[in-house]
CSV table of C-alpha atoms in Angstrom, one decimal:
chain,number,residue,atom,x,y,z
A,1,UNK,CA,75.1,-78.4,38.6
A,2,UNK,CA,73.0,-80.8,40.5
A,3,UNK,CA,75.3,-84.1,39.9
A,4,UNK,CA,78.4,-81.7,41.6
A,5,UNK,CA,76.0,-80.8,44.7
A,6,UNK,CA,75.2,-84.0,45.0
A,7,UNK,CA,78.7,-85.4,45.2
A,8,UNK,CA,79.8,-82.5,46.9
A,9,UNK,CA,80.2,-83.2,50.9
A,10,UNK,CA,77.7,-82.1,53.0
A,11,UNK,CA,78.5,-78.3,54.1
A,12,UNK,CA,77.8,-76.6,56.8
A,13,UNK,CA,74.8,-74.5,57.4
A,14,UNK,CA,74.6,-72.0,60.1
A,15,UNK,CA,70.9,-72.2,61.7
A,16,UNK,CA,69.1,-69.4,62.2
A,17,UNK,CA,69.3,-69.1,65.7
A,18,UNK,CA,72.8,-68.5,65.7
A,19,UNK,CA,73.9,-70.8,68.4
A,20,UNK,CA,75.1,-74.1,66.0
A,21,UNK,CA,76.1,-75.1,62.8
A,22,UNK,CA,74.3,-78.8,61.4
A,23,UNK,CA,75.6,-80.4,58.1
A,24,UNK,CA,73.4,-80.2,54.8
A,25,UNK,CA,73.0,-83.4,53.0
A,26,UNK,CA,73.2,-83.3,48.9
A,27,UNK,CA,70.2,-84.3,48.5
A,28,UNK,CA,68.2,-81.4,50.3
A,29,UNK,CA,70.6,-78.9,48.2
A,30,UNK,CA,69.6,-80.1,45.1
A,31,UNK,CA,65.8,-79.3,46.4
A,32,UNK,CA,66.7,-75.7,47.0
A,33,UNK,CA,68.0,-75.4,44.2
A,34,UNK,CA,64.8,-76.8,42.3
A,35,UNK,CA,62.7,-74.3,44.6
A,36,UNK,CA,64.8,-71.7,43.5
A,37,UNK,CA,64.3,-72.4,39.6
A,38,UNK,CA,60.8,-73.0,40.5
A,39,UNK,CA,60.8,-69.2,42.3
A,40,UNK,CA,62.7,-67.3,38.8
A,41,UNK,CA,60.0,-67.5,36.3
A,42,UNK,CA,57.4,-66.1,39.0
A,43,UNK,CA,59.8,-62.8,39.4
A,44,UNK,CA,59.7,-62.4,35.6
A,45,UNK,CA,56.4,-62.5,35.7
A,46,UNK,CA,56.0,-60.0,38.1
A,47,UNK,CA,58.4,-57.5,35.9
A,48,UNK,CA,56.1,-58.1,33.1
A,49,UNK,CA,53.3,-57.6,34.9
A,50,UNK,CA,54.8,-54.0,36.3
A,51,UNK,CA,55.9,-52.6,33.3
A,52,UNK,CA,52.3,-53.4,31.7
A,53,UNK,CA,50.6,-51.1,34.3
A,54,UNK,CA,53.4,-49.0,33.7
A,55,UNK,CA,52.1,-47.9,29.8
A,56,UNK,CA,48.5,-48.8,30.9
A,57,UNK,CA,47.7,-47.1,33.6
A,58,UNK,CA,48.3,-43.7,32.2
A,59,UNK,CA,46.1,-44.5,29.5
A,60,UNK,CA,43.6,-45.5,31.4
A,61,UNK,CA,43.4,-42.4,33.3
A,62,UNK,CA,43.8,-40.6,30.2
A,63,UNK,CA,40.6,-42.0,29.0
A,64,UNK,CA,39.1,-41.5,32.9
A,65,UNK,CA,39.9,-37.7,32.5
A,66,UNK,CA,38.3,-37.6,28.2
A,67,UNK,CA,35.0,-39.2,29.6
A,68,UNK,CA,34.6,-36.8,32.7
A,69,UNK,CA,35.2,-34.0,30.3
A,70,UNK,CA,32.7,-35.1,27.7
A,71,UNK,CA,30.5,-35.6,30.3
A,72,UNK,CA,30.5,-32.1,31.5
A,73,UNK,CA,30.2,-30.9,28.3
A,74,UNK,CA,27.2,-32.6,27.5
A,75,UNK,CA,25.5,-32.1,30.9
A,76,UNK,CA,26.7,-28.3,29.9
A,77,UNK,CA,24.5,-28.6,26.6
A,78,UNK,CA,21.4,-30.1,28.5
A,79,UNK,CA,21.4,-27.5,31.1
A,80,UNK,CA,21.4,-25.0,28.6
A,81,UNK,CA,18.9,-26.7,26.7
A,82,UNK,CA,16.7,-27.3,28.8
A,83,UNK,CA,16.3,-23.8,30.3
A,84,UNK,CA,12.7,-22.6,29.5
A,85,UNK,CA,12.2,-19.7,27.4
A,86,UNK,CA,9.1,-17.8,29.7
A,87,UNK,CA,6.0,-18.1,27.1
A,88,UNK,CA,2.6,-16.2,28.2
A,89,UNK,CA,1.0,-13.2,29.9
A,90,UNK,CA,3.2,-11.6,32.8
A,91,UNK,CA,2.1,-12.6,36.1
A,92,UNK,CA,1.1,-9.2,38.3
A,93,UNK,CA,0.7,-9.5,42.1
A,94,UNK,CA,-1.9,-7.1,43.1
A,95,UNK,CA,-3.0,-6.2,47.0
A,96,UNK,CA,-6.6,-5.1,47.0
A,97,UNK,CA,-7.0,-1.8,48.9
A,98,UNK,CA,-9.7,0.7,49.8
A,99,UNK,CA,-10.2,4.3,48.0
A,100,UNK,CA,-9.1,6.9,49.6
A,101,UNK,CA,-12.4,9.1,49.7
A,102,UNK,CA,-11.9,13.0,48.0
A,103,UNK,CA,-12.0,16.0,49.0
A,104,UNK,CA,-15.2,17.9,48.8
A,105,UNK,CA,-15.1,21.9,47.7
A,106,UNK,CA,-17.4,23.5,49.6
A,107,UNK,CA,-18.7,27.0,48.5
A,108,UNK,CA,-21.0,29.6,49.2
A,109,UNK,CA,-23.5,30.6,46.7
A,110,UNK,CA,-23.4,34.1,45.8
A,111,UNK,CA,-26.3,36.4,44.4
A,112,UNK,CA,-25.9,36.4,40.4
A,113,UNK,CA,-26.0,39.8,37.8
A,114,UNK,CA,-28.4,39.2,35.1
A,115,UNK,CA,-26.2,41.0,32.0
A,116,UNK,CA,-29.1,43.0,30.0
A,117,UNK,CA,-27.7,44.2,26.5
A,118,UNK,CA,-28.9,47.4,24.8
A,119,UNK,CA,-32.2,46.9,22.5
A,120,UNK,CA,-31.1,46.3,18.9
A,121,UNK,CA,-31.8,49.1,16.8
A,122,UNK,CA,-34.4,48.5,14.1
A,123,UNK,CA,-33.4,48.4,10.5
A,124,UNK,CA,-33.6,51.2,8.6
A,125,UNK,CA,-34.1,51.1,4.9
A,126,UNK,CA,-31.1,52.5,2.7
A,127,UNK,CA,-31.6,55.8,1.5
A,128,UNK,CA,-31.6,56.2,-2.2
A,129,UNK,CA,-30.2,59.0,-4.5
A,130,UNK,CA,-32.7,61.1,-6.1
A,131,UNK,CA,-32.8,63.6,-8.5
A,132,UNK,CA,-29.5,64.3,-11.3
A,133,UNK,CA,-26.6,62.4,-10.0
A,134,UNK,CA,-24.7,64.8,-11.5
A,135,UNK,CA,-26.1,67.5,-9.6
A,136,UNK,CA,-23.4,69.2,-6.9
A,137,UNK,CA,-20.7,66.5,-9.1
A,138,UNK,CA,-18.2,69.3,-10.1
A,139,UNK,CA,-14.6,68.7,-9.6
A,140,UNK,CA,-13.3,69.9,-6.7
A,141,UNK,CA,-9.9,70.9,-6.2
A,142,UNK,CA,-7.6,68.1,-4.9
A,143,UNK,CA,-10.0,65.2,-5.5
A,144,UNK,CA,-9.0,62.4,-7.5
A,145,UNK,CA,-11.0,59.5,-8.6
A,146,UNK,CA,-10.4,56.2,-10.0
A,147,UNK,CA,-10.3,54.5,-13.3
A,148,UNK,CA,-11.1,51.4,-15.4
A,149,UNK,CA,-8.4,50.4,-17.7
A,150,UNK,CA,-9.3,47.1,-20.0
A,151,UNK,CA,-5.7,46.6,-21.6
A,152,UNK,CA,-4.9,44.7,-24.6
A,153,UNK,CA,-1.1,43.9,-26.2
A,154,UNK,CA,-0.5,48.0,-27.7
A,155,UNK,CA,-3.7,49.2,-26.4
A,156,UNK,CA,-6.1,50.2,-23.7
A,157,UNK,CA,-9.3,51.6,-22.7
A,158,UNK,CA,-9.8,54.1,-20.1
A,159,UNK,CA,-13.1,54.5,-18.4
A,160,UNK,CA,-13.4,57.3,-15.4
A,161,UNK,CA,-16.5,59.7,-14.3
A,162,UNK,CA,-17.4,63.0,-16.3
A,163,UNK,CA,-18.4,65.3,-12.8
A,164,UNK,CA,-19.7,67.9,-15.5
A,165,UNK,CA,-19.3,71.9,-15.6
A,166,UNK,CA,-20.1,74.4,-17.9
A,167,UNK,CA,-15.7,75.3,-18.4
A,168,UNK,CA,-15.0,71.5,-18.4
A,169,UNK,CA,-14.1,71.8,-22.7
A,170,UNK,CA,-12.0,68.0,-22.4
A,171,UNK,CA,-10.2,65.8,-20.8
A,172,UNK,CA,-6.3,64.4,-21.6
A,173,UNK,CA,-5.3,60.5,-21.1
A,174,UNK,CA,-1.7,59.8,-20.4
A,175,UNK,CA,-0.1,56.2,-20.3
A,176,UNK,CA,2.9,56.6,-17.8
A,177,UNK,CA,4.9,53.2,-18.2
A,178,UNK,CA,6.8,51.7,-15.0
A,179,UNK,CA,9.0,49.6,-16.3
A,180,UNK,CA,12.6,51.3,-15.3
A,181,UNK,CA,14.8,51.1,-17.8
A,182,UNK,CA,18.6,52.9,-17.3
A,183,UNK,CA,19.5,55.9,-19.6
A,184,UNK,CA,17.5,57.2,-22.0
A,185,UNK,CA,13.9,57.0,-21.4
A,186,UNK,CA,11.4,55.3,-24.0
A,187,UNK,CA,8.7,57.8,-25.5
A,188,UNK,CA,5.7,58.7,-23.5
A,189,UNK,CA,2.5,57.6,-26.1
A,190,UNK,CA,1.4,61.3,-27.1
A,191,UNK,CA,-2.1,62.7,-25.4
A,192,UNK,CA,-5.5,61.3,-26.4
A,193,UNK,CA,-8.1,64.2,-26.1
A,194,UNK,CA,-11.9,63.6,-25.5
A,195,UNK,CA,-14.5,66.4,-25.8
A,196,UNK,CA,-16.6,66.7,-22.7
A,197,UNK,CA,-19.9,65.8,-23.2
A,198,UNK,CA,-21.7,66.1,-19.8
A,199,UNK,CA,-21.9,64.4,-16.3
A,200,UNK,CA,-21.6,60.8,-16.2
A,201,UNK,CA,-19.1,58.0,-17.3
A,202,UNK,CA,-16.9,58.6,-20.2
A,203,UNK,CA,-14.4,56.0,-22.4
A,204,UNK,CA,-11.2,56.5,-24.5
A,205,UNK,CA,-8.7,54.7,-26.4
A,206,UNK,CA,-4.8,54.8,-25.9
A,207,UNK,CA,-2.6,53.2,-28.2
A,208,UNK,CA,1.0,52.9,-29.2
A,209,UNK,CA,1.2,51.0,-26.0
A,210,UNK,CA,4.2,48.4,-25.8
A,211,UNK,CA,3.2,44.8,-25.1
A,212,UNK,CA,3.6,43.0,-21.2
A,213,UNK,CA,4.8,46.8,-19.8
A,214,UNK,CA,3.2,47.9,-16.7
A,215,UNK,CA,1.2,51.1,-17.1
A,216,UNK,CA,-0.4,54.1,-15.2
A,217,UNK,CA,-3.1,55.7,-16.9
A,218,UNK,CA,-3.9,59.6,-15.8
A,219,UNK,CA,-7.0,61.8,-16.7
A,220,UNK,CA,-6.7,65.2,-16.8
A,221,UNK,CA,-9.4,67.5,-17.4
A,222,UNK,CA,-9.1,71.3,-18.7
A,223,UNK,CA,-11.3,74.3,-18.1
A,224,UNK,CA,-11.4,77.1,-19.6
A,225,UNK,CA,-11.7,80.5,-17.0
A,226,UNK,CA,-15.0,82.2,-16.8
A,227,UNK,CA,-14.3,85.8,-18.1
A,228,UNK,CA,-10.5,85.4,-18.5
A,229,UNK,CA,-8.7,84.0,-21.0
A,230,UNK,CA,-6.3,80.9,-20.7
A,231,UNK,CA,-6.8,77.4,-19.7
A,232,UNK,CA,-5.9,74.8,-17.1
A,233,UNK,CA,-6.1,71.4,-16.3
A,234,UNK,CA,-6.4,69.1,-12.9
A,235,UNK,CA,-6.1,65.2,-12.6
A,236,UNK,CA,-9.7,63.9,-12.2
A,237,UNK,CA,-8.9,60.1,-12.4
A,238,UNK,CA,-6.0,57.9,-12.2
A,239,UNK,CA,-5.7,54.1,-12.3
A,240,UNK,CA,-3.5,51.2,-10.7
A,241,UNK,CA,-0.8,49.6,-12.0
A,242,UNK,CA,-2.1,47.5,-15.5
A,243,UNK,CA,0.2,45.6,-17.4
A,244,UNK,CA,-0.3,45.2,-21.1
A,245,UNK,CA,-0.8,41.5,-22.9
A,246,UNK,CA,2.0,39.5,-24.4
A,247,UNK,CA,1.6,39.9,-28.0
């Protein structure tokens, strides 16, 4: 390529002013076209050089961008850890004042009652019974006393007061049972008579009695009339409910 530019004839170059044309000589063609061979490899150069930042500059801001973020993460994590948990007594702010002075009640004495209570009566000794205690003991009509009742399984004994009279011939214990039972009614155990023997405390026996029943026990006495003939009888002692032993 050189050897033909350099036997070539000399063109013509236009300057670059415009106004003339001078002839180029072989020789300085053949140094452009060194210059220019000289100049290619430097432009292929370049092209590398561009398409090299082309694939590394995104990585490297991809990196840029993954080191700012684990950056704020970990500042993140120090913040939080480095908080202080509040340790200790509570701080109290307190403004000293003055007391507010109180209010006094004022009153006017008033004339006070002296409370006098009646005189306490002396005690008195308690008067005693004397003479018969049976005396002025007859049964009266309507009067009722109590009775003692010790009861075992099937029997019981009875103990009431013998008020004493000259028609009082003996007295009739009855055991009336409260346990209710529907229909036919169980038997009554029959009448237990005791001769009269005088004022004061007299005992009988009932039996035939029916183990863990509740039972009343009645004592009737029976007089005989003074001049007629003829009896009858009045209750003279009764007793609270008593229930018999398990046998």
């Amino acid at each position: 390529m050189f050897e033909s530019l350099r036997t070539t004839s000399a063109p013509w170059v236009c300057s670059c002013d415009g106004e003339h044309e001078s002839p180029v000589s072989g020789r300085e063609l053949s140094r452009e076209a060194l210059s220019l061979r000289r100049v290619r490899p430097n432009l292929k150069h370049v092209k590398g050089i561009r398409k090299a930042a082309t694939v590394v500059l995104p990585i490297f801001v991809g990196l840029l961008l993954l080191a700012v973020c684990v950056h704020v993460l970990f500042s993140n994590d120090r913040t939080t850890q480095a908080q202080p948990n509040p340790t200790g007594t509570s701080w109290l702010l307190l403004a000293t004042g003055s007391v507010a002075p109180s209010p006094s009640a004022s009153f006017t004495p008033r004339a006070s009652a002296t409370a006098t209570l009646p005189a306490t009566p002396s005690a008195s000794a308690t008067p005693t019974r004397s003479g018969d205690p049976c005396r002025g003991a007859e049964f009266r009509a309507g009067q009722i006393n109590g009775a003692d009742v010790t009861a075992g399984s099937t029997s019981a004994v009875v103990k009431w007061f013998n008020p004493g009279s000259p028609t009082l011939v003996d007295f009739h214990i009855l055991a009336v049972s409260q346990h209710l039972v529907y229909g036919r009614q169980p038997e009554i155990p029959g009448w237990v008579t005791v001769k009269s023997n005088g004022c004061g405390w007299m005992t009988g026996v009932v039996t035939g009695l029916t183990p863990g029943t509740p039972y009343i026990f009645s004592v009737d006495g029976m007089w005989t009339g003074m001049g007629v003939d003829g009896t009858h009888t009045r209750t003279v002692a009764r007793s609270k409910v008593v229930t018999t032993a398990l046998a």
